[in-house]
Every structure is written in structure tokens, then in C-alpha cells.
Amino acid sequence: MQIPNLFLKSAKKCGYDVKLMQTSGISHLYIESNKILSLQGNPGLIIKTKRLSQGVAIKILVKKNVKIKKPVFLCFGILNPKGKQIILPEIILEKNSELKILAHCTFPQATKVIHKMKAKIELKKASKLFYTETHYHGENFGAEVVPNFKILLRQNTYLENKFILKQGSIGKLKINLEAILEKNSFAEIDSQIIGKGREDDVSIFDKLLLEGENSHSLIKLKGAAINGGKILFKGETRASKLAKNSRGHIDCQEIIIGKNSFAQSIPIISVENPEARITHEASIGKVNQKQLETLMARGLSEKQAISFIVRGVVK
Amino acid sequence: MKILEVKNLSVEARADKKTILKNISFEIEEKSIFVLIGPNGSGKSTLAYTLIGIPRFKITSGKIFFLGKEISKLPIYKRARMGLALGFQEPAYFKGISVENFLKACSKNSQQKEIEKALDLVGLEPKKFLKRKMDQQLSSGERKRIELASVIVMKPKLMILDEPDSGLDIIIYKELYDILDNIRQATNASILLITHREEIGFLADQAGFLNKGELVYKGKFDDVMIRYCQSVGRRKRCRKLKVKKT
């Protein structure tokens, strides 16, 4: 298996176990621009790819009743400073299956990189998906990243979806996620973003549609807009007429630091079934002075203390 | 050897320019405990904040020397790095941060074992507390103990402990006395202890009584306590202390 060093370095920066990533037999798919560097499926887990002119179409399928115990690593990136990549994944978990995906997108030298992703995910009856996606966009504010997710959760399914971008610069990031939840399904959508400079411009829109009885959802949007960074969070949860006894919650928390930074949180909730309940909470504020003084009294400089506090909020 | 020397220190609040401390002078010897007592609003916490360098307070005259070096103009974190540590009276909570990560942030060079030992010293079982979050789910007593542990892991030369006993149940005083005694023996640090409690104050080598921003009396703890009780009108307590002394 050949993984570019820059991929490994960036995955390590984002907290991944790079030794495990390189272990033989571990399921994975590594793509640089539109080149498939390495692919490994496993019994019960099918990974297929089709090379496109500027990217790759991917199909990942977990067969009925198969529970993949070890995580599947997906790594997509562009190593050149300039380039465009389009990734079109389709992930299907068949009935009663289970999968954990650790995805990493990296553009470590980006000065003018465009990465677009259109993902379709379907969780069939009683399946479970744990999906974590970390990003590293280098330090030059030169990436434009547009991931788009359409997710369908059939009856009795479970989804944990995490998006994390806390290292390096961001550039432009626009995420759109829409999920439909059927009866007895659960979805937790968690985003953690730190925008560190005035060229960082983030917009995240998570929309969950509770369409079935006893469906439950949680949207967590945590961010820090620092030194001119701009972050817009929009979380929407709707409970339809069919969503009897469904529950949903949206939690938006942002911290704002420095001149010209901008943070906005828009929770939207709507309910059509009188026995459903959706709640939300949102807060935007500056760094807590008491926390700052406590850490500085422990020997941390102001910059170190702020970084520590931000890491706590964006978690 | 003197670890801290405060000379003719006067301090005002930056917000309203109100004078809070007037012409304070005292010294703390190496490996000793200095207990500072005084009624509410006398300026005890302001003195602690000024010594550590919290910028809400401005020194209008006088100087502070730590380990023989003038530190009056040094920023808070540089004083901390020299070995001057403050345990806050009402410690901050940190949502999303574990006790372990907080203690690691407070101690640049401490090993895991030392972090666990610090928790042990303040009476918290490391296994139970390292992974706990530093949020409101900790009781105020637990948070206070973690504050003490965070000071210990800094391995300071001087610990300023601002009312570590406030808000604690009376039964805990004896335990707190033992904790402070343990800290003294285990760390070799000097301690400036701000407290109202005689039960803890008896640890003192020296004591001072602060009233209305002035250090009105310095000396042995018993004598300072008598002055304090006279001043705040606790006559019975004052008589008891006098009898005990004779």
C-alpha cells in the first residue's frame, strides 16, 4: 500500500492512527486528484470506483447482516497547490449491517484548490453508521471545499456523523447536509470548526427531516471565528405529520475573537405533529475572562490560553 | 531567604480608579506559611490578584519582589512561569475540557504520575477524576480541590491560595487542614494563605491582618487573630484566644 507522506502527516495532525491506516488488510480507499492510489475491500464490504476526468465516483456497500468491526479509512486529497477534485460517493448499508468510516480530506499545499463532494448515503433497516470526516486545508487559505450530503435513514437505523476542521486554515467551506429519518431512527450530526483568519469563510447548513414515529435527532454546531474568520451555522429540524413522539434538538455554540470576525447561528425548527417536540439553544460570545485569567495564572500566554479555551468550546 | 517582598504597595481598580490597597508591606520567607486574614471587602483577593499580575488592578505606588527580582511590571504568565501561583477563590469551569487535560495544561513539565499524585494530595482519586469534565457537574468542593491540584502541578515556589475553604462544609475543614499540611510537606513551596478560618490558620508561621485596604497588624497567628476578633466584634472568641494564649 502506498500512501503519500503528506496524506499521513495531515491525517496524524487530525488525530488519526496512521499506523492502523497502513496496516495490511485494513479496508481503505486513498485518492489523490482523480488517481486511485490504493483500495482494499473486505468480505462483506464492497468498494468500487470509477475514474472521472476531474475526480472519482465511489460505491461502498456493506452486505446484509455484516458488521465491519475495524474502521474503513477514506482519504481524498490534492497534493499540488492548484487543482480540482470531484468525489461522488454512494454509501449503502444493507439491512442489519454496521460500518465505521474514518474519512480524511487533505489539501496541504492549497493555494487554489477546489474540492466538491456529492455523497448519497442510505442506511437500510436496522443498520448503523459511524462516520467521521476530518479536513486539513493547509495554511494558505487557498481551498474551496463544497461537500454535499443526502442521507436516508430507514427504520430503526442509527447514524453518528462528525465533521471536524480545527487544524490550519479553511479558505471557503460550504457544507449542505440533508437527512430524512424514518420510524425509530436516530441521527446525530456534529460539526466542529475553527476559522482562524479573514480569508476563512464557512457556511454549514444541516437539515434533518423527522418523517417517522419515534425518530430522534441532534444537530451540534460548534465553532470559533478568530481574527476575521466568518462562520455561519444554520441548523434546521422539521417534524412532519407522521413524526409522532419524535424528538429533535439543535445546539449552536460559537466563540468570537478579534476584529472583523463574524459568527452567526440560525436554528430553525418546525413541527407538524402535536406529539413531537423540537428544541434549540444557541449562543455566541467572547472568550471567558475568568477562564483566560486562570490559564494565564498557570503560565500560559494569552494566545496559548485562548487556543485552549477554543478547543474546549469546539468539541 | 525571602521569597516575596512587598514594599509600600498601593493599588487601585482600573475600572473606577478606586484605591483598594494602601501602603502594604510584608515579606514571606522560604518554605513558610503566611496567613492573611481580614473581613469581607478588606482587599485580600485584590492583594492576591495584584501579586499574580491580573491586569484589572493597577499598582499606583510601591514594588513587588519575587525571588529577589522586581516583578511589578511583569505580565501574569511570566510571573507564573517564575514560580508564583494563585489558586482562585471561585475557580473557573471549562466546558469540554477533562480534568487530565486541564492539569496537563497547567504543568508544562509534569509527568502523568505527578498529575495523579497531585490529585491524590488533594484527596481526589485519580482514576475517578482524570476523565471527568471540568464543567458544572463537578461540585464546588471538587472544583476547589482540582484548583489546588492545578497549583501543585505547577511546582511553584510560592502558592497564593485565596480562601480555599470558602463555600466548603464545616466537616471538611479538618481535611483541608491536612491537605494543606500535605502540600507543604510534599512541595517545599511557601504558601500565602488567605482565610477566615482559625482551624486552618494555625498552620501559619506568620500572619497579617488586612482591614480597609491596610495591613494593620503582622505577627504570630494567635496575636493577629486576637486583633481580628477585636476588630470585627467577636468578643467571646477574642477572650477564648487570650485565655488559650496565657
Coordinates of C-alpha atoms in Angstrom, one line a residue:
Chain A
M1 CA 0.0 0.0 0.0
Q2 CA 1.4 3.4 -1.0
I3 CA 0.2 6.4 0.9
P4 CA 1.8 9.8 0.2
N5 CA 3.7 11.1 3.2
L6 CA 1.7 14.3 3.1
F7 CA -1.5 12.3 3.5
L8 CA -0.2 10.5 6.5
K9 CA 1.2 13.7 8.0
S10 CA -2.1 15.5 7.6
A11 CA -4.1 12.5 8.9
K12 CA -1.9 12.4 12.0
K13 CA -2.3 16.1 12.6
C14 CA -6.1 15.5 12.7
G15 CA -5.7 12.7 15.3
Y16 CA -5.9 9.6 13.2
D17 CA -3.9 6.5 14.0
V18 CA -1.6 6.4 10.9
K19 CA -0.1 3.0 11.9
L20 CA -3.6 1.5 11.7
M21 CA -4.1 3.2 8.4
Q22 CA -1.1 1.4 7.0
T23 CA -1.9 -2.0 8.4
S24 CA -2.3 -4.6 5.7
G25 CA -5.8 -6.0 5.5
I26 CA -7.5 -2.8 6.8
S27 CA -10.3 -1.6 4.4
H28 CA -9.4 1.7 2.7
L29 CA -9.6 3.9 -0.3
Y30 CA -7.0 6.6 -1.0
I31 CA -7.4 9.0 -3.8
E32 CA -5.2 11.9 -5.0
S33 CA -6.9 14.2 -7.5
N34 CA -8.6 11.6 -9.7
K35 CA -6.0 8.8 -9.2
I36 CA -6.8 5.8 -7.1
L37 CA -3.7 5.2 -5.0
S38 CA -4.9 2.3 -3.0
L39 CA -8.1 0.3 -2.5
Q40 CA -8.9 -2.6 -0.2
G41 CA -12.3 -4.0 0.5
N42 CA -13.1 -7.0 2.7
P43 CA -15.6 -9.8 2.9
G44 CA -19.0 -8.2 3.2
L45 CA -17.7 -4.8 2.3
I46 CA -17.5 -3.8 -1.4
I47 CA -15.7 -0.7 -2.5
K48 CA -15.9 0.1 -6.2
T49 CA -14.5 3.2 -8.0
K50 CA -14.9 4.8 -11.4
R51 CA -12.4 7.3 -12.5
L52 CA -13.8 10.6 -13.9
S53 CA -12.0 13.4 -15.7
Q54 CA -11.7 15.5 -12.5
G55 CA -12.5 13.0 -9.8
V56 CA -13.8 9.7 -8.8
A57 CA -17.2 8.1 -8.4
I58 CA -17.3 5.6 -5.5
K59 CA -19.7 2.9 -4.3
I60 CA -19.3 1.5 -0.9
L61 CA -21.7 -1.3 0.1
V62 CA -21.9 -3.3 3.3
K63 CA -23.8 -6.5 2.8
K64 CA -26.9 -7.6 4.8
N65 CA -26.1 -8.7 8.4
V66 CA -22.4 -7.8 8.1
K67 CA -20.8 -5.8 10.9
I68 CA -17.4 -4.4 10.0
K69 CA -15.5 -4.2 13.2
K70 CA -12.4 -2.3 12.1
P71 CA -12.8 1.2 10.7
V72 CA -12.6 1.9 7.0
F73 CA -10.2 4.7 6.0
L74 CA -11.1 7.0 3.2
C75 CA -8.5 9.6 2.3
F76 CA -9.1 12.1 -0.5
G77 CA -6.8 14.9 -1.4
I78 CA -4.9 17.1 -3.8
L79 CA -1.2 17.4 -3.1
N80 CA -0.5 20.2 -5.7
P81 CA -1.1 23.8 -4.8
K82 CA -3.7 24.0 -7.6
G83 CA -6.3 21.6 -8.8
K84 CA -9.9 20.4 -8.8
Q85 CA -11.4 17.2 -7.4
I86 CA -14.9 15.9 -7.6
I87 CA -15.8 13.0 -5.4
L88 CA -19.2 11.2 -5.8
P89 CA -19.6 8.6 -3.1
E90 CA -22.6 6.4 -2.7
I91 CA -22.7 4.5 0.6
I92 CA -25.2 1.8 1.2
L93 CA -25.6 -0.2 4.4
E94 CA -27.8 -3.1 3.8
K95 CA -30.3 -4.5 6.4
N96 CA -28.8 -5.0 9.9
S97 CA -25.2 -4.1 8.9
E98 CA -22.7 -1.8 10.6
L99 CA -19.8 0.3 9.5
K100 CA -17.4 2.8 10.9
I101 CA -15.8 5.2 8.4
L102 CA -12.9 7.5 9.2
A103 CA -12.6 9.9 6.3
H104 CA -9.9 12.5 5.8
C105 CA -9.7 15.2 3.1
T106 CA -6.4 17.0 2.7
F107 CA -5.1 19.8 0.6
P108 CA -1.9 20.6 2.5
Q109 CA -0.4 23.0 -0.1
A110 CA -3.5 24.5 -1.5
T111 CA -3.3 28.0 -3.0
K112 CA -6.1 27.4 -5.4
V113 CA -7.8 24.1 -4.9
I114 CA -11.5 23.2 -5.4
H115 CA -12.9 20.1 -3.8
K116 CA -16.5 19.1 -4.4
M117 CA -18.3 16.1 -2.9
K118 CA -21.8 14.9 -3.5
A119 CA -22.5 12.0 -1.2
K120 CA -25.5 9.8 -1.1
I121 CA -25.9 7.6 1.9
E122 CA -28.6 5.1 2.6
L123 CA -29.0 3.2 5.8
K124 CA -31.3 0.3 5.3
K125 CA -33.4 -1.2 8.1
A126 CA -31.6 -1.6 11.4
S127 CA -28.2 -0.6 10.1
K128 CA -25.6 1.6 11.9
L129 CA -23.1 4.0 10.5
F130 CA -20.4 5.9 12.4
Y131 CA -19.0 8.5 10.0
T132 CA -16.2 10.9 11.0
E133 CA -14.7 13.3 8.4
T134 CA -11.7 15.4 9.3
H135 CA -10.2 18.1 7.0
Y136 CA -6.8 19.8 6.6
H137 CA -6.7 22.6 4.1
G138 CA -3.1 23.7 4.6
E139 CA -2.0 27.1 5.9
N140 CA -2.6 29.3 2.8
F141 CA -6.4 29.9 2.9
G142 CA -6.4 28.6 -0.7
A143 CA -9.0 25.9 -0.6
E144 CA -12.6 26.0 -1.7
V145 CA -14.5 22.9 -0.3
V146 CA -18.1 22.1 -1.0
P147 CA -19.4 18.8 0.5
N148 CA -23.0 17.9 0.0
F149 CA -24.7 15.0 1.8
K150 CA -28.1 13.5 1.1
I151 CA -28.8 10.8 3.7
L152 CA -31.7 8.5 4.1
L153 CA -32.2 6.7 7.3
R154 CA -34.7 3.8 7.1
Q155 CA -36.5 2.3 10.1
N156 CA -34.5 1.5 13.2
T157 CA -31.3 2.9 11.9
Y158 CA -28.5 4.8 13.7
L159 CA -26.2 7.5 12.4
E160 CA -23.4 9.4 14.0
N161 CA -21.9 11.9 11.6
K162 CA -18.9 14.2 12.6
F163 CA -17.2 16.8 10.6
I164 CA -14.1 18.3 12.1
L165 CA -11.9 21.1 10.8
K166 CA -9.7 22.6 13.5
Q167 CA -6.2 22.5 12.1
G168 CA -4.7 25.1 9.7
S169 CA -6.6 27.5 7.5
I170 CA -10.0 26.8 6.0
G171 CA -10.5 29.1 3.0
K172 CA -14.0 28.7 1.7
L173 CA -16.1 25.9 3.1
K174 CA -19.8 25.3 2.3
I175 CA -21.5 22.2 3.7
N176 CA -25.0 21.2 2.9
L177 CA -26.4 18.1 4.6
E178 CA -29.9 16.9 4.4
A179 CA -31.2 13.8 6.1
I180 CA -34.6 12.1 6.2
L181 CA -35.3 10.0 9.3
E182 CA -37.9 7.3 9.2
K183 CA -39.6 5.5 12.1
N184 CA -37.4 4.8 15.2
S185 CA -34.2 6.1 13.5
F186 CA -31.6 8.3 15.2
A187 CA -29.2 10.8 13.7
E188 CA -26.5 12.9 15.4
I189 CA -24.8 15.5 13.2
D190 CA -21.8 17.2 14.8
S191 CA -19.7 19.9 13.2
Q192 CA -16.6 21.4 14.8
I193 CA -14.9 24.3 13.0
I194 CA -12.2 26.8 13.8
G195 CA -11.8 29.7 11.4
K196 CA -8.6 31.5 12.1
G197 CA -8.2 34.3 9.5
R198 CA -10.1 36.8 7.5
E199 CA -10.0 34.6 4.4
D200 CA -11.8 31.8 6.2
D201 CA -15.4 31.8 5.2
V202 CA -17.6 29.0 6.5
S203 CA -21.2 28.2 5.9
I204 CA -22.8 25.0 7.2
F205 CA -26.4 24.1 6.7
D206 CA -27.7 20.9 8.4
K207 CA -31.3 20.0 7.7
L208 CA -33.0 17.0 9.3
L209 CA -36.4 15.9 8.4
L210 CA -38.1 13.7 11.0
E211 CA -40.6 11.7 8.9
G212 CA -41.3 8.8 11.1
E213 CA -42.7 7.9 14.6
N214 CA -40.1 8.0 17.4
S215 CA -37.4 9.4 15.2
H216 CA -34.7 11.3 17.2
S217 CA -32.1 13.8 16.1
L218 CA -29.4 16.0 17.4
I219 CA -27.6 18.7 15.5
K220 CA -24.4 20.1 17.2
L221 CA -22.7 23.1 15.6
K222 CA -19.6 24.3 17.4
G223 CA -17.3 26.9 16.0
A224 CA -14.8 29.7 16.7
A225 CA -14.4 32.7 14.4
I226 CA -11.0 34.1 15.1
N227 CA -9.1 37.1 13.6
G228 CA -11.6 38.0 10.9
G229 CA -12.9 34.5 10.3
K230 CA -16.6 34.2 9.3
I231 CA -18.8 31.3 10.4
L232 CA -22.4 30.9 9.6
F233 CA -24.3 27.9 11.1
K234 CA -27.8 27.0 10.1
G235 CA -29.4 24.0 11.7
E236 CA -32.9 23.0 10.8
T237 CA -35.1 20.2 12.2
R238 CA -38.6 19.6 11.0
A239 CA -41.0 17.1 12.4
S240 CA -43.7 16.0 9.9
K241 CA -47.2 14.9 10.5
L242 CA -46.0 11.3 10.6
A243 CA -43.4 12.0 13.3
K244 CA -45.4 11.2 16.4
N245 CA -43.3 11.1 19.6
S246 CA -40.3 12.3 17.6
R247 CA -37.7 14.4 19.3
G248 CA -35.1 16.8 17.9
H249 CA -32.6 19.3 19.3
I250 CA -30.2 21.8 17.8
D251 CA -27.2 23.1 19.8
C252 CA -25.3 26.0 18.2
Q253 CA -22.3 27.4 20.1
E254 CA -19.8 29.9 18.7
I255 CA -17.0 31.9 20.2
I256 CA -15.8 35.1 18.5
I257 CA -12.3 36.6 18.8
G258 CA -10.6 39.5 17.2
K259 CA -11.6 42.4 14.9
N260 CA -13.8 41.8 11.8
S261 CA -14.7 38.2 12.9
F262 CA -18.3 37.2 12.2
A263 CA -20.3 34.5 13.8
Q264 CA -24.0 33.8 13.1
S265 CA -26.2 30.9 14.2
I266 CA -29.6 30.3 12.8
P267 CA -31.6 27.4 14.3
I268 CA -34.9 26.7 12.5
I269 CA -37.5 24.3 14.0
S270 CA -40.9 23.4 12.8
V271 CA -43.4 20.8 14.0
E272 CA -46.5 19.4 12.3
N273 CA -47.3 16.6 14.8
P274 CA -48.7 17.7 18.2
E275 CA -46.9 14.9 19.9
A276 CA -43.4 15.8 18.5
R277 CA -41.0 18.1 20.3
I278 CA -38.1 20.0 18.9
T279 CA -35.9 22.3 20.9
H280 CA -32.9 24.5 20.2
E281 CA -30.2 26.6 22.0
A282 CA -27.7 29.0 20.5
S283 CA -25.0 31.2 21.9
I284 CA -22.2 33.4 20.6
G285 CA -19.8 35.0 22.9
K286 CA -16.3 36.2 23.6
V287 CA -13.6 34.3 25.5
N288 CA -14.5 34.0 29.1
Q289 CA -12.2 36.4 31.1
K290 CA -12.2 34.2 34.2
Q291 CA -11.0 31.2 32.2
L292 CA -8.4 33.3 30.5
E293 CA -7.0 34.6 33.8
T294 CA -7.0 31.1 35.3
L295 CA -4.9 29.7 32.5
M296 CA -2.5 32.7 32.3
A297 CA -2.0 32.3 36.1
R298 CA -0.8 28.8 35.2
G299 CA 1.8 30.1 32.9
L300 CA 0.0 30.0 29.5
S301 CA 0.5 33.0 27.3
E302 CA -2.7 34.8 26.1
K303 CA -2.5 33.1 22.7
Q304 CA -2.0 29.6 24.3
A305 CA -4.8 30.2 26.8
I306 CA -7.3 31.3 24.1
S307 CA -6.4 28.3 21.9
F308 CA -7.0 26.0 24.9
I309 CA -10.4 27.6 25.7
V310 CA -11.4 27.4 22.0
R311 CA -10.6 23.7 21.8
G312 CA -12.9 23.2 24.8
V313 CA -15.8 25.0 23.2
V314 CA -15.3 23.5 19.8
K315 CA -15.5 19.9 21.0
Chain B
M1 CA 15.8 33.7 52.4
K2 CA 12.9 35.9 51.5
I3 CA 10.8 34.5 48.7
L4 CA 8.4 37.5 48.4
E5 CA 8.8 41.1 49.4
V6 CA 6.0 43.6 49.1
K7 CA 7.1 47.2 49.7
N8 CA 4.7 50.1 50.2
L9 CA 2.2 48.7 47.8
S10 CA -0.8 50.8 46.8
V11 CA -3.3 49.6 44.3
E12 CA -6.4 50.9 42.5
A13 CA -9.1 49.2 40.4
R14 CA -8.6 50.1 36.7
A15 CA -12.4 50.2 36.2
D16 CA -13.3 53.0 38.6
K17 CA -9.8 54.2 39.8
K18 CA -10.9 53.4 43.4
T19 CA -8.0 52.9 45.8
I20 CA -8.2 49.4 47.3
L21 CA -4.8 48.7 48.9
K22 CA -2.8 51.3 50.8
N23 CA 0.9 51.2 51.5
I24 CA 1.1 47.4 52.1
S25 CA 4.5 46.0 53.2
F26 CA 5.3 42.4 54.2
E27 CA 7.6 39.6 53.5
I28 CA 7.3 35.8 53.2
E29 CA 10.3 33.6 54.0
E30 CA 11.2 30.5 52.0
K31 CA 9.2 27.3 52.9
S32 CA 7.0 29.2 55.3
I33 CA 3.2 29.8 55.5
F34 CA 1.9 33.3 55.8
V35 CA -1.8 33.6 56.6
L36 CA -3.7 36.7 55.7
I37 CA -7.0 37.4 57.4
G38 CA -9.4 40.2 57.2
P39 CA -13.1 40.9 56.9
N40 CA -15.0 40.8 53.6
G41 CA -14.1 43.7 51.3
S42 CA -10.8 44.4 53.1
G43 CA -8.8 43.8 49.9
K44 CA -7.4 40.3 50.4
S45 CA -8.3 39.0 47.0
T46 CA -7.2 42.2 45.4
L47 CA -3.8 41.7 47.0
A48 CA -3.6 38.2 45.6
Y49 CA -4.6 39.4 42.1
T50 CA -2.1 42.2 42.3
L51 CA 0.7 39.8 43.3
I52 CA -0.1 37.4 40.4
G53 CA -0.4 40.4 38.0
I54 CA -4.1 40.3 37.0
P55 CA -4.4 43.5 34.9
R56 CA -7.8 44.6 36.4
F57 CA -5.7 46.2 39.2
K58 CA -3.1 48.9 38.8
I59 CA -0.1 49.5 41.1
T60 CA -0.1 53.2 41.9
S61 CA 3.0 53.1 44.1
G62 CA 5.3 50.5 45.7
K63 CA 7.0 47.4 44.4
I64 CA 6.8 43.6 44.5
F65 CA 9.9 41.4 44.6
F66 CA 9.8 37.7 43.9
L67 CA 13.0 35.7 44.5
G68 CA 14.8 39.0 44.7
K69 CA 13.6 40.2 41.3
E70 CA 11.2 43.0 40.8
I71 CA 8.1 41.7 39.1
S72 CA 5.7 44.6 39.5
K73 CA 5.5 45.1 35.7
L74 CA 5.7 41.5 34.5
P75 CA 2.7 40.0 32.9
I76 CA 0.7 37.4 34.7
Y77 CA 2.0 34.3 32.8
K78 CA 5.7 35.4 33.2
R79 CA 5.2 35.6 37.0
A80 CA 3.6 32.2 36.9
R81 CA 6.5 30.8 34.9
M82 CA 8.9 32.1 37.6
G83 CA 7.0 30.0 40.2
L84 CA 4.3 32.3 41.5
A85 CA 0.9 30.5 41.5
L86 CA -2.6 31.5 42.5
G87 CA -5.4 29.2 43.4
F88 CA -8.6 31.2 42.8
Q89 CA -11.3 31.6 45.4
E90 CA -14.0 30.9 42.8
P91 CA -12.3 28.8 40.2
A92 CA -13.4 28.9 36.5
Y93 CA -15.2 25.9 34.9
F94 CA -14.1 24.7 31.5
K95 CA -16.8 23.1 29.4
G96 CA -15.5 20.3 27.1
I97 CA -12.1 20.0 28.9
S98 CA -11.2 17.0 31.0
V99 CA -9.5 17.3 34.4
E100 CA -6.5 15.5 33.0
N101 CA -6.1 17.9 30.1
F102 CA -6.6 20.9 32.4
L103 CA -3.9 19.7 34.7
K104 CA -1.6 18.9 31.8
A105 CA -2.1 22.5 30.5
C106 CA -1.2 23.8 34.0
S107 CA 2.0 21.9 34.1
K108 CA 4.4 22.1 31.3
N109 CA 6.8 19.5 32.6
S110 CA 4.8 17.3 34.9
Q111 CA 4.6 13.6 34.2
Q112 CA 1.4 11.7 34.4
K113 CA 2.5 10.3 37.7
E114 CA 2.9 13.8 39.2
I115 CA -0.5 14.8 37.9
E116 CA -2.0 11.7 39.6
K117 CA 0.0 12.4 42.8
A118 CA -1.4 16.0 42.9
L119 CA -4.9 14.7 42.7
D120 CA -4.1 12.2 45.5
L121 CA -2.7 15.0 47.6
V122 CA -6.0 17.0 47.4
G123 CA -8.0 13.9 48.3
L124 CA -9.3 13.0 44.8
E125 CA -9.0 9.6 43.4
P126 CA -7.1 10.0 40.0
K127 CA -8.9 7.1 38.3
K128 CA -12.3 8.7 39.1
F129 CA -11.4 12.2 38.2
L130 CA -8.9 12.3 35.4
K131 CA -11.5 11.8 32.7
R132 CA -14.2 13.9 34.3
K133 CA -15.1 17.1 32.5
M134 CA -14.3 20.5 34.1
D135 CA -17.9 21.6 33.9
Q136 CA -20.7 22.3 36.3
Q137 CA -21.1 18.6 37.0
L138 CA -18.2 18.9 39.4
S139 CA -19.3 20.1 42.9
S140 CA -17.8 23.3 44.1
G141 CA -15.7 21.3 46.6
E142 CA -14.3 19.0 43.9
R143 CA -13.6 22.0 41.7
K144 CA -11.7 23.7 44.6
R145 CA -9.6 20.6 45.1
I146 CA -8.8 20.5 41.4
E147 CA -7.8 24.1 41.7
L148 CA -5.3 23.2 44.4
A149 CA -4.0 20.2 42.3
S150 CA -3.5 22.6 39.4
V151 CA -1.4 24.8 41.6
I152 CA 0.6 21.8 42.9
V153 CA 1.4 20.5 39.3
M154 CA 3.0 23.9 38.5
K155 CA 5.6 23.1 41.1
P156 CA 5.6 26.7 42.3
K157 CA 7.9 28.4 44.7
L158 CA 5.1 30.4 46.2
M159 CA 1.4 29.4 46.3
I160 CA -1.2 32.0 46.9
L161 CA -4.3 30.3 48.0
D162 CA -7.3 32.6 48.1
E163 CA -9.8 31.2 50.6
P164 CA -9.6 27.5 49.6
D165 CA -12.0 26.9 52.5
S166 CA -14.8 29.2 51.4
G167 CA -18.1 27.5 50.5
L168 CA -16.9 24.2 52.0
D169 CA -18.8 22.2 54.5
I170 CA -17.5 22.7 58.1
I171 CA -16.7 19.0 58.3
I172 CA -14.2 19.4 55.5
Y173 CA -12.0 22.0 57.4
K174 CA -10.0 19.3 59.2
E175 CA -9.5 17.5 55.9
L176 CA -8.5 20.8 54.3
Y177 CA -6.0 21.4 57.1
D178 CA -4.5 18.0 56.4
I179 CA -4.4 18.7 52.6
L180 CA -2.6 22.0 53.1
D181 CA -0.2 20.3 55.5
N182 CA 0.5 17.6 53.0
I183 CA 1.0 20.1 50.2
R184 CA 3.5 22.0 52.4
Q185 CA 5.5 18.8 53.1
A186 CA 5.3 17.4 49.6
T187 CA 6.2 20.5 47.6
N188 CA 8.6 22.6 49.7
A189 CA 6.7 25.7 48.5
S190 CA 5.9 28.7 50.5
I191 CA 2.2 29.5 51.0
L192 CA 0.3 32.7 51.2
L193 CA -3.0 31.6 52.6
I194 CA -6.0 33.8 52.6
T195 CA -8.6 32.6 55.1
H196 CA -11.1 33.4 57.8
R197 CA -10.7 30.1 59.5
E198 CA -8.7 29.6 62.6
E199 CA -8.8 25.9 62.0
I200 CA -6.6 26.3 59.0
G201 CA -4.8 29.4 60.1
F202 CA -2.9 27.5 62.9
L203 CA -0.6 26.2 60.1
A204 CA 0.8 29.7 59.9
D205 CA 4.4 30.7 60.6
Q206 CA 3.5 34.3 60.2
A207 CA 0.2 36.2 59.8
G208 CA -1.2 39.5 58.8
F209 CA -4.5 41.3 59.4
L210 CA -5.8 43.3 56.5
N211 CA -8.5 45.9 57.2
K212 CA -10.0 48.5 54.8
G213 CA -7.1 48.1 52.5
E214 CA -4.4 48.4 55.1
L215 CA -2.2 45.8 56.7
V216 CA -2.9 46.9 60.2
Y217 CA -1.0 44.1 62.1
K218 CA 1.6 41.5 61.4
G219 CA 2.9 38.8 63.7
K220 CA 2.1 35.4 65.2
F221 CA -1.2 34.0 64.0
D222 CA -2.7 34.0 67.6
D223 CA -1.9 37.6 68.1
V224 CA -3.2 38.6 64.6
M225 CA -6.4 36.6 65.3
I226 CA -7.0 38.4 68.6
R227 CA -6.7 41.7 66.8
Y228 CA -9.0 40.4 64.1
C229 CA -11.7 39.3 66.6
Q230 CA -11.4 42.6 68.5
S231 CA -11.9 44.5 65.2
V232 CA -14.9 42.6 64.0
G233 CA -16.6 42.5 67.4
R234 CA -16.2 38.8 68.2
R235 CA -15.5 39.4 71.9
K236 CA -16.2 35.9 73.1
R237 CA -13.8 34.4 70.6
C238 CA -11.3 37.0 71.5
R239 CA -11.4 36.2 75.2
K240 CA -11.0 32.5 74.4
L241 CA -8.0 33.1 72.3
K242 CA -6.4 35.3 75.0
V243 CA -7.0 32.6 77.6
K244 CA -5.6 29.9 75.3
K245 CA -2.6 32.0 74.8
T246 CA -1.9 32.5 78.5

